[in-house]
PDB file of C-alpha atoms in Angstrom:
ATOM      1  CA  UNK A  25      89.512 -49.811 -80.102  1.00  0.00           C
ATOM      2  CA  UNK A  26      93.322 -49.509 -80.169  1.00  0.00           C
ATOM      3  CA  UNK A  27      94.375 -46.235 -81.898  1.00  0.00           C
ATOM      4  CA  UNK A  28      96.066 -47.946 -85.650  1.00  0.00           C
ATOM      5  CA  UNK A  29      92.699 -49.668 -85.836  1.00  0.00           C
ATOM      6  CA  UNK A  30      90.842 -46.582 -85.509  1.00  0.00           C
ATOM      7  CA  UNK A  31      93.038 -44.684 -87.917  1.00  0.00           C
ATOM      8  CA  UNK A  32      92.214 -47.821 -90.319  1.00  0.00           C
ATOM      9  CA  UNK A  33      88.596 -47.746 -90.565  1.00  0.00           C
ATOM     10  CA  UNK A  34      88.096 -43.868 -90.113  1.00  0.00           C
ATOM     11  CA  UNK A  35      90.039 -43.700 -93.357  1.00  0.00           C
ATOM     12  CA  UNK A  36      88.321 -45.926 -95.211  1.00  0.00           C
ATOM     13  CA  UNK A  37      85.189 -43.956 -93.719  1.00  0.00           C
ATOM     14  CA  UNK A  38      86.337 -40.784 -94.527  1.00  0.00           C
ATOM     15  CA  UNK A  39      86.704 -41.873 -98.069  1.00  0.00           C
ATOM     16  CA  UNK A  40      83.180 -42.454 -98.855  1.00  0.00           C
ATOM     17  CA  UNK A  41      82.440 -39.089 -97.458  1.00  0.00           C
ATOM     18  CA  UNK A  42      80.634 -37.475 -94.050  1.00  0.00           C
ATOM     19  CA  UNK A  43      77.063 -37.400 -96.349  1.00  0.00           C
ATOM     20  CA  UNK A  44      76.887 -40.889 -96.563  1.00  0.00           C
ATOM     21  CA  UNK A  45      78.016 -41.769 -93.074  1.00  0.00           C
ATOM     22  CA  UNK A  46      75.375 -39.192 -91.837  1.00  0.00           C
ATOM     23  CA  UNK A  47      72.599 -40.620 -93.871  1.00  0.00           C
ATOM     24  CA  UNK A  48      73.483 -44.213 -92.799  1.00  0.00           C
ATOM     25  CA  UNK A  49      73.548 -44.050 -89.445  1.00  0.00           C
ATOM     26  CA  UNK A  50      70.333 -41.832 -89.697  1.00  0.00           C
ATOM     27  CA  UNK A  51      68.799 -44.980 -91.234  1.00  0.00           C
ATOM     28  CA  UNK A  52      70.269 -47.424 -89.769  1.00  0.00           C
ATOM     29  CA  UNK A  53      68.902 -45.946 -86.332  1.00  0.00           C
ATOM     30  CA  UNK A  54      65.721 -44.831 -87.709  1.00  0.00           C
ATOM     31  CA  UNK A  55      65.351 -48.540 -88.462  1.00  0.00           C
ATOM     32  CA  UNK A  56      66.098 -49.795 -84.877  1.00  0.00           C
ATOM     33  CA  UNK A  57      64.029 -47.319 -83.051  1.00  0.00           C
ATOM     34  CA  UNK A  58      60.818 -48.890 -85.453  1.00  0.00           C
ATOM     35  CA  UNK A  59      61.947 -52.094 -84.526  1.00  0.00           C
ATOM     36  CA  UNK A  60      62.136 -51.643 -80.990  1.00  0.00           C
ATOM     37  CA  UNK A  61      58.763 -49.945 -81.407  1.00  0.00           C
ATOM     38  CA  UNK A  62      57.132 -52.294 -83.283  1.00  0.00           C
ATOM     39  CA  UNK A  63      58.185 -55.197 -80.680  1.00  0.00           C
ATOM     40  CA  UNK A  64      57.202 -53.518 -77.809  1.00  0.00           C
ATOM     41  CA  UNK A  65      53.533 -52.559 -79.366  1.00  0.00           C
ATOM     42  CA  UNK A  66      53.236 -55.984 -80.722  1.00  0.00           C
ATOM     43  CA  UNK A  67      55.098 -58.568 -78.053  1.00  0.00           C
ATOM     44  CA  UNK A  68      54.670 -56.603 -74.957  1.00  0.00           C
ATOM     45  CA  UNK A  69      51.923 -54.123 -74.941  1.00  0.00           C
ATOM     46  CA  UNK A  70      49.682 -56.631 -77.784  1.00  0.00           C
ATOM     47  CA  UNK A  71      48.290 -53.826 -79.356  1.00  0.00           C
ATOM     48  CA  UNK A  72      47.436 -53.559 -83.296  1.00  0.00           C
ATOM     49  CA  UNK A  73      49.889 -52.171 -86.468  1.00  0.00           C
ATOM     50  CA  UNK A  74      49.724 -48.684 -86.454  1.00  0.00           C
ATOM     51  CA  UNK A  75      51.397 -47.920 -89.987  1.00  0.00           C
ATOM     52  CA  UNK A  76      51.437 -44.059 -89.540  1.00  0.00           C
ATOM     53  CA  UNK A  77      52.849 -44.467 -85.448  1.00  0.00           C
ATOM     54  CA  UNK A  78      55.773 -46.665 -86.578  1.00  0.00           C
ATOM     55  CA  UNK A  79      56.417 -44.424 -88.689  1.00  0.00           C
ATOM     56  CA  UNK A  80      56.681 -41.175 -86.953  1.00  0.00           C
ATOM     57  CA  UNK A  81      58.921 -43.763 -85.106  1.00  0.00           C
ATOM     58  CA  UNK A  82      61.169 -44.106 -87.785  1.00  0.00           C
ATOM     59  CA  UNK A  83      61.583 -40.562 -88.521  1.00  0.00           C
ATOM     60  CA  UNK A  84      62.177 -39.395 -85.282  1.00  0.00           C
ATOM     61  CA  UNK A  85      65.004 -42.117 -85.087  1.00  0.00           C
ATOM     62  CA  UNK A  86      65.778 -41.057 -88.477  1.00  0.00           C
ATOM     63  CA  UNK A  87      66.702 -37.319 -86.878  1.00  0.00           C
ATOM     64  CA  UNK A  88      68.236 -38.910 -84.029  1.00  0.00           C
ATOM     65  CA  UNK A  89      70.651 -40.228 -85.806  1.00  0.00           C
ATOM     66  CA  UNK A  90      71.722 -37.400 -88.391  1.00  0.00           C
ATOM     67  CA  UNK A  91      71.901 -35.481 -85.179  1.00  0.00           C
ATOM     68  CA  UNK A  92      74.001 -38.071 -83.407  1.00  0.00           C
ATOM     69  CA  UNK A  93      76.342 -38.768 -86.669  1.00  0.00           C
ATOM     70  CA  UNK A  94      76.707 -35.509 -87.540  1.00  0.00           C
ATOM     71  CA  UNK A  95      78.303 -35.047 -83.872  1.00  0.00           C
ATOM     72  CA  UNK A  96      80.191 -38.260 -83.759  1.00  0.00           C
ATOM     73  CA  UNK A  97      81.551 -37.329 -87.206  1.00  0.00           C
ATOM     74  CA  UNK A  98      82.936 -34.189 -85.961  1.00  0.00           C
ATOM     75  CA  UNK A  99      84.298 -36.227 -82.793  1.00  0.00           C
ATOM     76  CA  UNK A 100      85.916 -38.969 -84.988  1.00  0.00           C
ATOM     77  CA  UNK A 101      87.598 -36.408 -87.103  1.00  0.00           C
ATOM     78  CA  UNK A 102      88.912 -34.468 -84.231  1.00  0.00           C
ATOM     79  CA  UNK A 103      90.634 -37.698 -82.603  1.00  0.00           C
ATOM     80  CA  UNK A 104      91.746 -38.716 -86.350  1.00  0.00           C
ATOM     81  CA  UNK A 105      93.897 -35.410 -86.660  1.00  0.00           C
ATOM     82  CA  UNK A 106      95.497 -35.958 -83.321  1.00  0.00           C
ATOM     83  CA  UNK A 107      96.320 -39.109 -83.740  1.00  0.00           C
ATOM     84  CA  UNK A 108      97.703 -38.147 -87.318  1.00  0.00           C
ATOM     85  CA  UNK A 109      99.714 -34.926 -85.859  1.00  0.00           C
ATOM     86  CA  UNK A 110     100.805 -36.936 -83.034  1.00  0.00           C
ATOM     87  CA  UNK A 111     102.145 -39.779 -85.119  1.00  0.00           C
ATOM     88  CA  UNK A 112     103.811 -37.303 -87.755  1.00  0.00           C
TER      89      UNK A 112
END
């Protein structure tokens, strides 16, 4: 992603605030990691619904992913204010 783009949509990011960005990408990958789980129990390994494993599935993609936005927030931020200073 070229640099003006990224300026673009961090802004627009920035405006709706680092809690919300945290909690969505918390969800979002909390989401994906019970997906992926629940296709490889069901598709691969043909085993039954486990309500309560998917679950713990879910939450520990749901921690993944506050960890991992809360670092990529701070990341995105840093190259935002270079790119800012640099520009001004």
């Amino acid at each position: 992603m070229n640099n003006e783009k990224f300026i673009r949509r961090w802004e627009k990011t920035r405006q709706k605030g680092d809690g919300r960005y945290v909690l969505t990408n918390g969800i979002a990958m909390g989401i994906g990691m019970c997906t992926g789980a629940i296709i490889n129990r069901l598709i691969i390994h043909k085993n039954s619904f486990d309500f309560y494993r998917y679950f713990e599935y879910f939450i520990a993609g749901f921690i993944g992913g506050i960890i991992s936005a809360i670092i990529s927030w701070s990341k995105n931020e840093k190259r935002y204010n270079e790119l800012i200073n640099r520009n001004l």
